[in-house]
PDB file of C-alpha atoms in Angstrom:
ATOM      1  CA  MET W 144       4.764 -11.514  11.416  1.00  0.00           C
ATOM      2  CA  ARG W 145       1.424 -11.441   9.579  1.00  0.00           C
ATOM      3  CA  SER W 146      -0.444 -11.621  12.886  1.00  0.00           C
ATOM      4  CA  TRP W 147       1.745  -8.879  14.354  1.00  0.00           C
ATOM      5  CA  LEU W 148       1.025  -6.609  11.399  1.00  0.00           C
ATOM      6  CA  HIS W 149      -2.714  -7.353  11.466  1.00  0.00           C
ATOM      7  CA  ASP W 150      -2.822  -6.554  15.183  1.00  0.00           C
ATOM      8  CA  THR W 151      -0.936  -3.279  14.672  1.00  0.00           C
ATOM      9  CA  GLN W 152      -3.167  -2.367  11.692  1.00  0.00           C
ATOM     10  CA  ASN W 153      -1.907   1.020  10.449  1.00  0.00           C
ATOM     11  CA  VAL W 154       1.864   1.325  10.080  1.00  0.00           C
ATOM     12  CA  ALA W 155       4.488   3.689   8.743  1.00  0.00           C
ATOM     13  CA  VAL W 156       7.671   1.848   7.771  1.00  0.00           C
ATOM     14  CA  ALA W 157      10.998   3.670   7.945  1.00  0.00           C
ATOM     15  CA  ALA W 158      12.863   2.058   5.040  1.00  0.00           C
ATOM     16  CA  SER W 159      16.522   2.694   4.265  1.00  0.00           C
ATOM     17  CA  GLY W 160      16.825   0.436   1.225  1.00  0.00           C
ATOM     18  CA  GLY W 161      18.728  -2.283   3.068  1.00  0.00           C
ATOM     19  CA  VAL W 162      17.576  -5.881   3.326  1.00  0.00           C
ATOM     20  CA  ASP W 163      15.960  -5.594   6.779  1.00  0.00           C
ATOM     21  CA  SER W 164      13.718  -2.560   6.369  1.00  0.00           C
ATOM     22  CA  THR W 165      12.949  -3.276   2.712  1.00  0.00           C
ATOM     23  CA  THR W 166      11.807  -6.811   3.511  1.00  0.00           C
ATOM     24  CA  LEU W 167       9.677  -5.416   6.330  1.00  0.00           C
ATOM     25  CA  ALA W 168       8.126  -2.873   3.962  1.00  0.00           C
ATOM     26  CA  ILE W 169       7.306  -5.584   1.417  1.00  0.00           C
ATOM     27  CA  MET W 170       5.632  -7.745   4.056  1.00  0.00           C
ATOM     28  CA  ALA W 171       3.765  -4.846   5.650  1.00  0.00           C
ATOM     29  CA  HIS W 172       2.332  -3.645   2.359  1.00  0.00           C
ATOM     30  CA  ARG W 173       1.330  -7.128   1.221  1.00  0.00           C
ATOM     31  CA  VAL W 174      -0.465  -7.731   4.518  1.00  0.00           C
ATOM     32  CA  LEU W 175      -1.960  -4.283   5.124  1.00  0.00           C
ATOM     33  CA  GLY W 176      -2.221  -2.729   1.667  1.00  0.00           C
ATOM     34  CA  ASP W 177      -3.243   0.926   1.889  1.00  0.00           C
ATOM     35  CA  CYS W 178      -2.937   0.807   5.678  1.00  0.00           C
ATOM     36  CA  CYS W 179       0.842   0.770   5.184  1.00  0.00           C
ATOM     37  CA  THR W 180       2.910   3.793   4.162  1.00  0.00           C
ATOM     38  CA  VAL W 181       6.626   3.459   3.453  1.00  0.00           C
ATOM     39  CA  PHE W 182       8.885   6.424   4.190  1.00  0.00           C
ATOM     40  CA  HIS W 183      12.384   6.760   2.760  1.00  0.00           C
ATOM     41  CA  ALA W 184      14.726   9.584   3.750  1.00  0.00           C
ATOM     42  CA  VAL W 185      17.225  10.810   1.179  1.00  0.00           C
ATOM     43  CA  SER W 186      20.388  12.686   2.093  1.00  0.00           C
ATOM     44  CA  PRO W 187      24.101  12.695   1.233  1.00  0.00           C
ATOM     45  CA  ALA W 188      24.500   9.843   3.742  1.00  0.00           C
ATOM     46  CA  VAL W 189      22.194   7.503   1.832  1.00  0.00           C
ATOM     47  CA  PRO W 190      23.850   5.567  -1.017  1.00  0.00           C
ATOM     48  CA  PRO W 191      22.027   6.422  -4.268  1.00  0.00           C
ATOM     49  CA  ALA W 192      21.866   2.706  -5.084  1.00  0.00           C
ATOM     50  CA  ALA W 193      19.749   2.139  -1.966  1.00  0.00           C
ATOM     51  CA  SER W 194      17.276   4.850  -2.970  1.00  0.00           C
ATOM     52  CA  GLU W 195      17.080   3.506  -6.523  1.00  0.00           C
ATOM     53  CA  ARG W 196      16.509  -0.049  -5.295  1.00  0.00           C
ATOM     54  CA  LEU W 197      13.723   1.032  -2.976  1.00  0.00           C
ATOM     55  CA  LEU W 198      12.010   3.170  -5.614  1.00  0.00           C
ATOM     56  CA  THR W 199      11.982   0.265  -8.070  1.00  0.00           C
ATOM     57  CA  ILE W 200      10.393  -2.054  -5.511  1.00  0.00           C
ATOM     58  CA  ALA W 201       7.914   0.644  -4.451  1.00  0.00           C
ATOM     59  CA  GLU W 202       6.759   1.101  -8.037  1.00  0.00           C
ATOM     60  CA  ASN W 203       6.550  -2.636  -8.731  1.00  0.00           C
ATOM     61  CA  GLU W 204       4.684  -3.339  -5.486  1.00  0.00           C
ATOM     62  CA  ASN W 205       2.466  -0.244  -5.774  1.00  0.00           C
ATOM     63  CA  TRP W 206       3.324   1.086  -2.328  1.00  0.00           C
ATOM     64  CA  ASN W 207       2.078   4.211  -0.634  1.00  0.00           C
ATOM     65  CA  TYR W 208       5.567   5.655  -0.791  1.00  0.00           C
ATOM     66  CA  GLN W 209       6.909   8.955   0.489  1.00  0.00           C
ATOM     67  CA  VAL W 210      10.435  10.288   0.041  1.00  0.00           C
ATOM     68  CA  VAL W 211      11.431  12.800   2.708  1.00  0.00           C
ATOM     69  CA  ASN W 212      14.402  14.907   3.729  1.00  0.00           C
ATOM     70  CA  ALA W 213      14.956  14.167   7.402  1.00  0.00           C
ATOM     71  CA  GLY W 214      17.131  17.260   7.792  1.00  0.00           C
ATOM     72  CA  GLU W 215      20.018  15.713   9.716  1.00  0.00           C
ATOM     73  CA  PHE W 216      22.478  17.750   7.649  1.00  0.00           C
ATOM     74  CA  ASN W 217      21.044  20.869   9.266  1.00  0.00           C
ATOM     75  CA  ASP W 218      21.820  19.448  12.710  1.00  0.00           C
ATOM     76  CA  GLN W 219      25.259  20.435  14.000  1.00  0.00           C
ATOM     77  CA  ASN W 220      25.101  17.687  16.615  1.00  0.00           C
ATOM     78  CA  TYR W 221      24.955  15.158  13.782  1.00  0.00           C
ATOM     79  CA  LEU W 222      27.550  16.858  11.581  1.00  0.00           C
ATOM     80  CA  GLN W 223      30.122  16.843  14.387  1.00  0.00           C
ATOM     81  CA  ASN W 224      30.034  13.030  14.199  1.00  0.00           C
ATOM     82  CA  PRO W 225      30.031  12.235  17.916  1.00  0.00           C
ATOM     83  CA  VAL W 226      29.989   8.730  19.317  1.00  0.00           C
ATOM     84  CA  ASN W 227      26.168   8.880  19.426  1.00  0.00           C
ATOM     85  CA  ARG W 228      25.763  10.322  15.923  1.00  0.00           C
ATOM     86  CA  CYS W 229      23.050   7.772  15.133  1.00  0.00           C
ATOM     87  CA  PHE W 230      20.876   9.219  17.895  1.00  0.00           C
ATOM     88  CA  TYR W 231      20.733  12.566  16.107  1.00  0.00           C
ATOM     89  CA  CYS W 232      20.201  10.941  12.719  1.00  0.00           C
ATOM     90  CA  LYS W 233      17.293   8.817  13.934  1.00  0.00           C
ATOM     91  CA  THR W 234      15.824  11.686  15.949  1.00  0.00           C
ATOM     92  CA  ASN W 235      15.600  13.786  12.794  1.00  0.00           C
ATOM     93  CA  LEU W 236      14.232  10.835  10.819  1.00  0.00           C
ATOM     94  CA  TYR W 237      11.491   9.841  13.248  1.00  0.00           C
ATOM     95  CA  LYS W 238      10.548  13.451  13.953  1.00  0.00           C
ATOM     96  CA  THR W 239      10.068  14.003  10.225  1.00  0.00           C
ATOM     97  CA  ILE W 240       7.985  10.853   9.725  1.00  0.00           C
ATOM     98  CA  ALA W 241       5.910  11.494  12.852  1.00  0.00           C
ATOM     99  CA  SER W 242       5.034  14.944  11.523  1.00  0.00           C
ATOM    100  CA  ARG W 243       3.501  13.306   8.429  1.00  0.00           C
ATOM    101  CA  THR W 244       1.513  10.409   9.849  1.00  0.00           C
ATOM    102  CA  MET W 245      -0.447   9.253  12.871  1.00  0.00           C
ATOM    103  CA  CYS W 246       0.310   5.595  12.105  1.00  0.00           C
ATOM    104  CA  THR W 247       2.511   3.377  14.261  1.00  0.00           C
ATOM    105  CA  LEU W 248       6.130   3.851  13.208  1.00  0.00           C
ATOM    106  CA  ILE W 249       8.026   0.601  12.666  1.00  0.00           C
ATOM    107  CA  SER W 250      11.674  -0.032  11.855  1.00  0.00           C
ATOM    108  CA  GLY W 251      13.777  -2.832  10.404  1.00  0.00           C
ATOM    109  CA  THR W 252      15.925  -3.187  13.516  1.00  0.00           C
ATOM    110  CA  ASN W 253      16.417  -6.922  14.025  1.00  0.00           C
ATOM    111  CA  ALA W 254      17.120  -9.141  17.013  1.00  0.00           C
ATOM    112  CA  ASP W 255      20.838  -9.397  16.199  1.00  0.00           C
ATOM    113  CA  ASP W 256      21.170  -5.606  16.298  1.00  0.00           C
ATOM    114  CA  MET W 257      20.382  -5.603  20.002  1.00  0.00           C
ATOM    115  CA  GLU W 258      23.842  -7.034  20.688  1.00  0.00           C
ATOM    116  CA  ASP W 259      25.531  -3.866  19.347  1.00  0.00           C
ATOM    117  CA  PHE W 260      25.846  -0.286  20.576  1.00  0.00           C
ATOM    118  CA  ARG W 261      22.809   1.360  18.962  1.00  0.00           C
ATOM    119  CA  PRO W 262      22.234   4.954  20.134  1.00  0.00           C
ATOM    120  CA  GLY W 263      19.514   5.270  17.506  1.00  0.00           C
ATOM    121  CA  LEU W 264      17.336   3.010  19.646  1.00  0.00           C
ATOM    122  CA  GLN W 265      16.943   5.811  22.186  1.00  0.00           C
ATOM    123  CA  ALA W 266      15.595   8.064  19.441  1.00  0.00           C
ATOM    124  CA  ALA W 267      13.215   5.273  18.451  1.00  0.00           C
ATOM    125  CA  ALA W 268      11.988   5.019  22.037  1.00  0.00           C
ATOM    126  CA  ASP W 269      11.456   8.786  22.143  1.00  0.00           C
ATOM    127  CA  TYR W 270       9.052   8.494  19.199  1.00  0.00           C
ATOM    128  CA  ALA W 271       7.417   5.201  20.245  1.00  0.00           C
ATOM    129  CA  VAL W 272       8.861   3.364  17.244  1.00  0.00           C
ATOM    130  CA  ARG W 273       8.255  -0.369  17.325  1.00  0.00           C
ATOM    131  CA  HIS W 274      10.636  -3.051  16.062  1.00  0.00           C
ATOM    132  CA  PRO W 275       8.656  -6.122  14.924  1.00  0.00           C
ATOM    133  CA  TYR W 276      11.756  -8.205  14.188  1.00  0.00           C
ATOM    134  CA  VAL W 277      13.003  -7.599  17.728  1.00  0.00           C
ATOM    135  CA  GLU W 278       9.611  -8.264  19.303  1.00  0.00           C
ATOM    136  CA  LEU W 279       9.354 -11.552  17.402  1.00  0.00           C
ATOM    137  CA  GLY W 280      13.006 -12.555  17.846  1.00  0.00           C
ATOM    138  CA  VAL W 281      13.836 -12.450  14.123  1.00  0.00           C
ATOM    139  CA  GLY W 282      17.521 -12.122  13.198  1.00  0.00           C
ATOM    140  CA  LYS W 283      19.409 -11.287  10.019  1.00  0.00           C
ATOM    141  CA  SER W 284      19.653 -14.798   8.592  1.00  0.00           C
ATOM    142  CA  GLU W 285      15.914 -15.305   9.023  1.00  0.00           C
ATOM    143  CA  ILE W 286      15.184 -11.985   7.312  1.00  0.00           C
ATOM    144  CA  ARG W 287      17.232 -13.081   4.307  1.00  0.00           C
ATOM    145  CA  LYS W 288      15.160 -16.272   4.126  1.00  0.00           C
ATOM    146  CA  ILE W 289      11.962 -14.226   4.316  1.00  0.00           C
ATOM    147  CA  ALA W 290      13.129 -11.992   1.459  1.00  0.00           C
ATOM    148  CA  LEU W 291      13.907 -15.076  -0.617  1.00  0.00           C
ATOM    149  CA  ASN W 292      10.506 -16.613   0.131  1.00  0.00           C
ATOM    150  CA  LEU W 293       8.855 -13.357  -0.917  1.00  0.00           C
ATOM    151  CA  GLY W 294      10.540 -13.690  -4.317  1.00  0.00           C
ATOM    152  CA  PHE W 295      13.338 -11.162  -3.819  1.00  0.00           C
ATOM    153  CA  GLU W 296      16.502 -13.208  -4.349  1.00  0.00           C
ATOM    154  CA  ASN W 297      18.696 -10.172  -5.052  1.00  0.00           C
ATOM    155  CA  LEU W 298      17.485  -8.505  -1.874  1.00  0.00           C
ATOM    156  CA  SER W 299      18.101 -11.684   0.085  1.00  0.00           C
ATOM    157  CA  ASP W 300      21.731 -11.742  -1.073  1.00  0.00           C
ATOM    158  CA  LEU W 301      22.298  -8.017  -0.526  1.00  0.00           C
ATOM    159  CA  PRO W 302      25.365  -7.322   1.657  1.00  0.00           C
ATOM    160  CA  ALA W 303      24.818  -5.205   4.745  1.00  0.00           C
ATOM    161  CA  SER W 304      25.486  -1.553   3.954  1.00  0.00           C
ATOM    162  CA  PRO W 305      25.035   1.049   6.693  1.00  0.00           C
ATOM    163  CA  CYS W 306      24.799   4.746   5.872  1.00  0.00           C
ATOM    164  CA  LEU W 307      27.803   6.455   4.316  1.00  0.00           C
ATOM    165  CA  SER W 308      28.386   8.515   7.461  1.00  0.00           C
ATOM    166  CA  SER W 309      29.306   5.280   9.245  1.00  0.00           C
ATOM    167  CA  ARG W 310      32.469   5.253   7.125  1.00  0.00           C
ATOM    168  CA  MET W 311      33.705   8.420   8.858  1.00  0.00           C
ATOM    169  CA  GLU W 312      35.877   7.902  11.912  1.00  0.00           C
ATOM    170  CA  THR W 313      34.209   9.165  15.072  1.00  0.00           C
ATOM    171  CA  GLY W 314      35.029  12.845  15.601  1.00  0.00           C
ATOM    172  CA  ILE W 315      35.777  13.663  11.951  1.00  0.00           C
ATOM    173  CA  PRO W 316      33.019  16.070  10.826  1.00  0.00           C
ATOM    174  CA  ILE W 317      30.474  14.750   8.345  1.00  0.00           C
ATOM    175  CA  ASP W 318      30.810  16.444   4.956  1.00  0.00           C
ATOM    176  CA  PRO W 319      28.533  15.776   1.945  1.00  0.00           C
ATOM    177  CA  ASP W 320      31.400  15.968  -0.569  1.00  0.00           C
ATOM    178  CA  THR W 321      33.403  13.411   1.388  1.00  0.00           C
ATOM    179  CA  LEU W 322      30.406  11.067   1.517  1.00  0.00           C
ATOM    180  CA  LYS W 323      30.015  11.408  -2.250  1.00  0.00           C
ATOM    181  CA  LEU W 324      33.686  10.453  -2.662  1.00  0.00           C
ATOM    182  CA  ILE W 325      33.240   7.447  -0.368  1.00  0.00           C
ATOM    183  CA  ASP W 326      30.297   6.222  -2.432  1.00  0.00           C
ATOM    184  CA  SER W 327      32.214   6.737  -5.694  1.00  0.00           C
ATOM    185  CA  VAL W 328      35.202   4.757  -4.436  1.00  0.00           C
ATOM    186  CA  GLU W 329      33.050   1.872  -3.235  1.00  0.00           C
ATOM    187  CA  ARG W 330      31.126   1.744  -6.504  1.00  0.00           C
ATOM    188  CA  HIS W 331      34.391   1.771  -8.478  1.00  0.00           C
ATOM    189  CA  VAL W 332      35.772  -1.140  -6.466  1.00  0.00           C
ATOM    190  CA  LEU W 333      32.546  -3.133  -6.820  1.00  0.00           C
ATOM    191  CA  ALA W 334      32.499  -2.508 -10.572  1.00  0.00           C
ATOM    192  CA  ASN W 335      36.078  -3.671 -11.103  1.00  0.00           C
ATOM    193  CA  ILE W 336      36.654  -6.443  -8.570  1.00  0.00           C
ATOM    194  CA  ASP W 337      34.621  -9.506  -7.640  1.00  0.00           C
ATOM    195  CA  VAL W 338      34.485  -8.570  -3.978  1.00  0.00           C
ATOM    196  CA  GLY W 339      32.215  -9.677  -1.165  1.00  0.00           C
ATOM    197  CA  ILE W 340      32.426  -6.616   1.066  1.00  0.00           C
ATOM    198  CA  VAL W 341      33.948  -3.181   0.511  1.00  0.00           C
ATOM    199  CA  ARG W 342      34.056  -0.222   2.877  1.00  0.00           C
ATOM    200  CA  CYS W 343      35.803   3.051   2.173  1.00  0.00           C
ATOM    201  CA  ARG W 344      36.718   4.534   5.557  1.00  0.00           C
ATOM    202  CA  ILE W 345      37.942   8.043   6.292  1.00  0.00           C
ATOM    203  CA  ARG W 346      40.277   8.075   9.263  1.00  0.00           C
ATOM    204  CA  SER W 347      42.569  10.635  10.824  1.00  0.00           C
ATOM    205  CA  SER W 348      45.387   8.713   9.095  1.00  0.00           C
ATOM    206  CA  GLY W 349      43.784   8.903   5.634  1.00  0.00           C
ATOM    207  CA  MET W 350      41.513   6.743   3.483  1.00  0.00           C
ATOM    208  CA  VAL W 351      41.338   3.026   4.198  1.00  0.00           C
ATOM    209  CA  VAL W 352      39.660   0.731   1.676  1.00  0.00           C
ATOM    210  CA  GLU W 353      38.552  -2.368   3.542  1.00  0.00           C
ATOM    211  CA  LEU W 354      37.829  -5.608   1.694  1.00  0.00           C
ATOM    212  CA  ASP W 355      36.729  -8.943   3.064  1.00  0.00           C
ATOM    213  CA  GLU W 356      39.708 -11.160   3.835  1.00  0.00           C
ATOM    214  CA  LYS W 357      39.142 -13.548   0.912  1.00  0.00           C
ATOM    215  CA  SER W 358      38.928 -10.745  -1.669  1.00  0.00           C
ATOM    216  CA  LEU W 359      41.935  -8.932  -0.232  1.00  0.00           C
ATOM    217  CA  MET W 360      44.050 -12.071  -0.588  1.00  0.00           C
ATOM    218  CA  GLU W 361      42.826 -12.895  -4.088  1.00  0.00           C
ATOM    219  CA  ILE W 362      43.402  -9.538  -5.796  1.00  0.00           C
ATOM    220  CA  GLY W 363      47.158  -9.727  -5.228  1.00  0.00           C
ATOM    221  CA  ASP W 364      49.689  -6.966  -4.649  1.00  0.00           C
ATOM    222  CA  GLU W 365      50.010  -5.857  -8.287  1.00  0.00           C
ATOM    223  CA  ARG W 366      46.298  -5.314  -8.782  1.00  0.00           C
ATOM    224  CA  LYS W 367      46.030  -3.714  -5.366  1.00  0.00           C
ATOM    225  CA  VAL W 368      48.688  -1.154  -6.308  1.00  0.00           C
ATOM    226  CA  ALA W 369      46.938  -0.383  -9.599  1.00  0.00           C
ATOM    227  CA  LEU W 370      43.576  -0.006  -7.886  1.00  0.00           C
ATOM    228  CA  GLY W 371      45.128   2.164  -5.204  1.00  0.00           C
ATOM    229  CA  LYS W 372      46.522   4.532  -7.835  1.00  0.00           C
ATOM    230  CA  ILE W 373      43.102   4.960  -9.443  1.00  0.00           C
ATOM    231  CA  ILE W 374      41.483   5.606  -6.072  1.00  0.00           C
ATOM    232  CA  LYS W 375      44.216   8.110  -5.239  1.00  0.00           C
ATOM    233  CA  MET W 376      43.428   9.942  -8.485  1.00  0.00           C
ATOM    234  CA  MET W 377      39.751  10.003  -7.515  1.00  0.00           C
ATOM    235  CA  VAL W 378      40.679  11.488  -4.150  1.00  0.00           C
ATOM    236  CA  ASN W 379      42.993  14.107  -5.652  1.00  0.00           C
ATOM    237  CA  ALA W 380      40.299  15.135  -8.144  1.00  0.00           C
ATOM    238  CA  THR W 381      38.209  16.357  -5.207  1.00  0.00           C
ATOM    239  CA  GLY W 382      40.952  18.757  -4.158  1.00  0.00           C
ATOM    240  CA  VAL W 383      42.022  16.874  -1.043  1.00  0.00           C
ATOM    241  CA  ASP W 384      45.206  14.951  -0.377  1.00  0.00           C
ATOM    242  CA  LEU W 385      44.648  11.756   1.563  1.00  0.00           C
ATOM    243  CA  PRO W 386      46.928   8.722   1.697  1.00  0.00           C
ATOM    244  CA  VAL W 387      45.156   5.564   0.530  1.00  0.00           C
ATOM    245  CA  HIS W 388      45.766   2.044   1.731  1.00  0.00           C
ATOM    246  CA  PHE W 389      43.948  -1.284   1.983  1.00  0.00           C
ATOM    247  CA  ASP W 390      43.028  -3.338   5.008  1.00  0.00           C
ATOM    248  CA  THR W 391      40.874  -6.285   6.021  1.00  0.00           C
ATOM    249  CA  TYR W 392      37.225  -5.455   6.621  1.00  0.00           C
ATOM    250  CA  ARG W 393      36.203  -5.059  10.239  1.00  0.00           C
ATOM    251  CA  GLN W 394      32.598  -4.246  11.080  1.00  0.00           C
ATOM    252  CA  GLY W 395      32.206  -0.764  12.563  1.00  0.00           C
ATOM    253  CA  SER W 396      35.942  -0.071  12.489  1.00  0.00           C
ATOM    254  CA  ALA W 397      35.419   3.682  11.964  1.00  0.00           C
ATOM    255  CA  PHE W 398      33.492   3.854  15.218  1.00  0.00           C
ATOM    256  CA  LEU W 399      35.656   4.881  18.153  1.00  0.00           C
ATOM    257  CA  GLN W 400      33.922   4.155  21.450  1.00  0.00           C
ATOM    258  CA  GLN W 401      34.688   6.753  24.075  1.00  0.00           C
ATOM    259  CA  ASN W 402      36.837   5.436  26.880  1.00  0.00           C
ATOM    260  CA  THR W 403      34.678   5.530  29.983  1.00  0.00           C
ATOM    261  CA  ALA W 404      37.272   3.974  32.282  1.00  0.00           C
TER     262      ALA W 404
END
C-alpha cells in the first residue's frame, strides 16, 4: 500500500467515517503528508457518530481535512430511492470533490465489495476514482488488521455501518426526518443493549429493528417487548404511526433488487 500511495503521489480520499475509508485516510496521510487531502461529506444520511469519529482522528492526525455538502438531497433521482440510489449519491459526492481538487480521487472500496451489487462503482468510474484496496486485493478482514497495526483498535473493531439511507426499503422516498429517527432508534438500542449489530429498517410494512441472531436470542421476549414500546414512543413522537417489530439481521435486507426476469 505504501508503494501504491507513493506512486500515485497526490490523492484526495473520500472518507465516510467507516473502517475502510478511515483506515485508508490514515495510511495515505502518514505516507504522503500534505500531498493527501481527506474529504468528508455530511448530510442527513451520514450518522453523526461517523462524522464525529472522523473529525477527532483528523484533528489528532493533523490532516488536510475538508467537510463538504455533496448535495444529494437536492437530487430527486436520489430522493426517490431507486434500486441504483447509490449511483446518484456517489455521483454527487465525486462531482463535489472533483470540483475542489485536481488530485487523484481514491475510495475505501475493498476487494470483498466487488462481490456485491454496487451501482456507486459506475459513478466512481465516471470520475476516474481509484480503489487501492481493490487494486491490491485487500479485503475487510485485512483492513481491520491494518487499522489495528496503525494503533486504532476501536476503529479495527468498528461494525460495518452503511449510510442511513440504506435502511430505507427500495422505492420508499428518502426523507431527512425519517433518517434522523432511524439514527435515534439505533443509538438508543446500542446504549441500552449489549448488541453486536443493529439496523433500523423502514419497510412498506413498518419499522423493523434487526439485531444479530445472538443478541436477539439473548435479550428475551420480556425485554424485547419493553424495548419495542420505547421505540414505538419514539416513532409516535415524530408524528408518524408505524408498527414496530424485531427480526434477525440480514445484510442489505432493505434493498429490493428489481426483477429482471
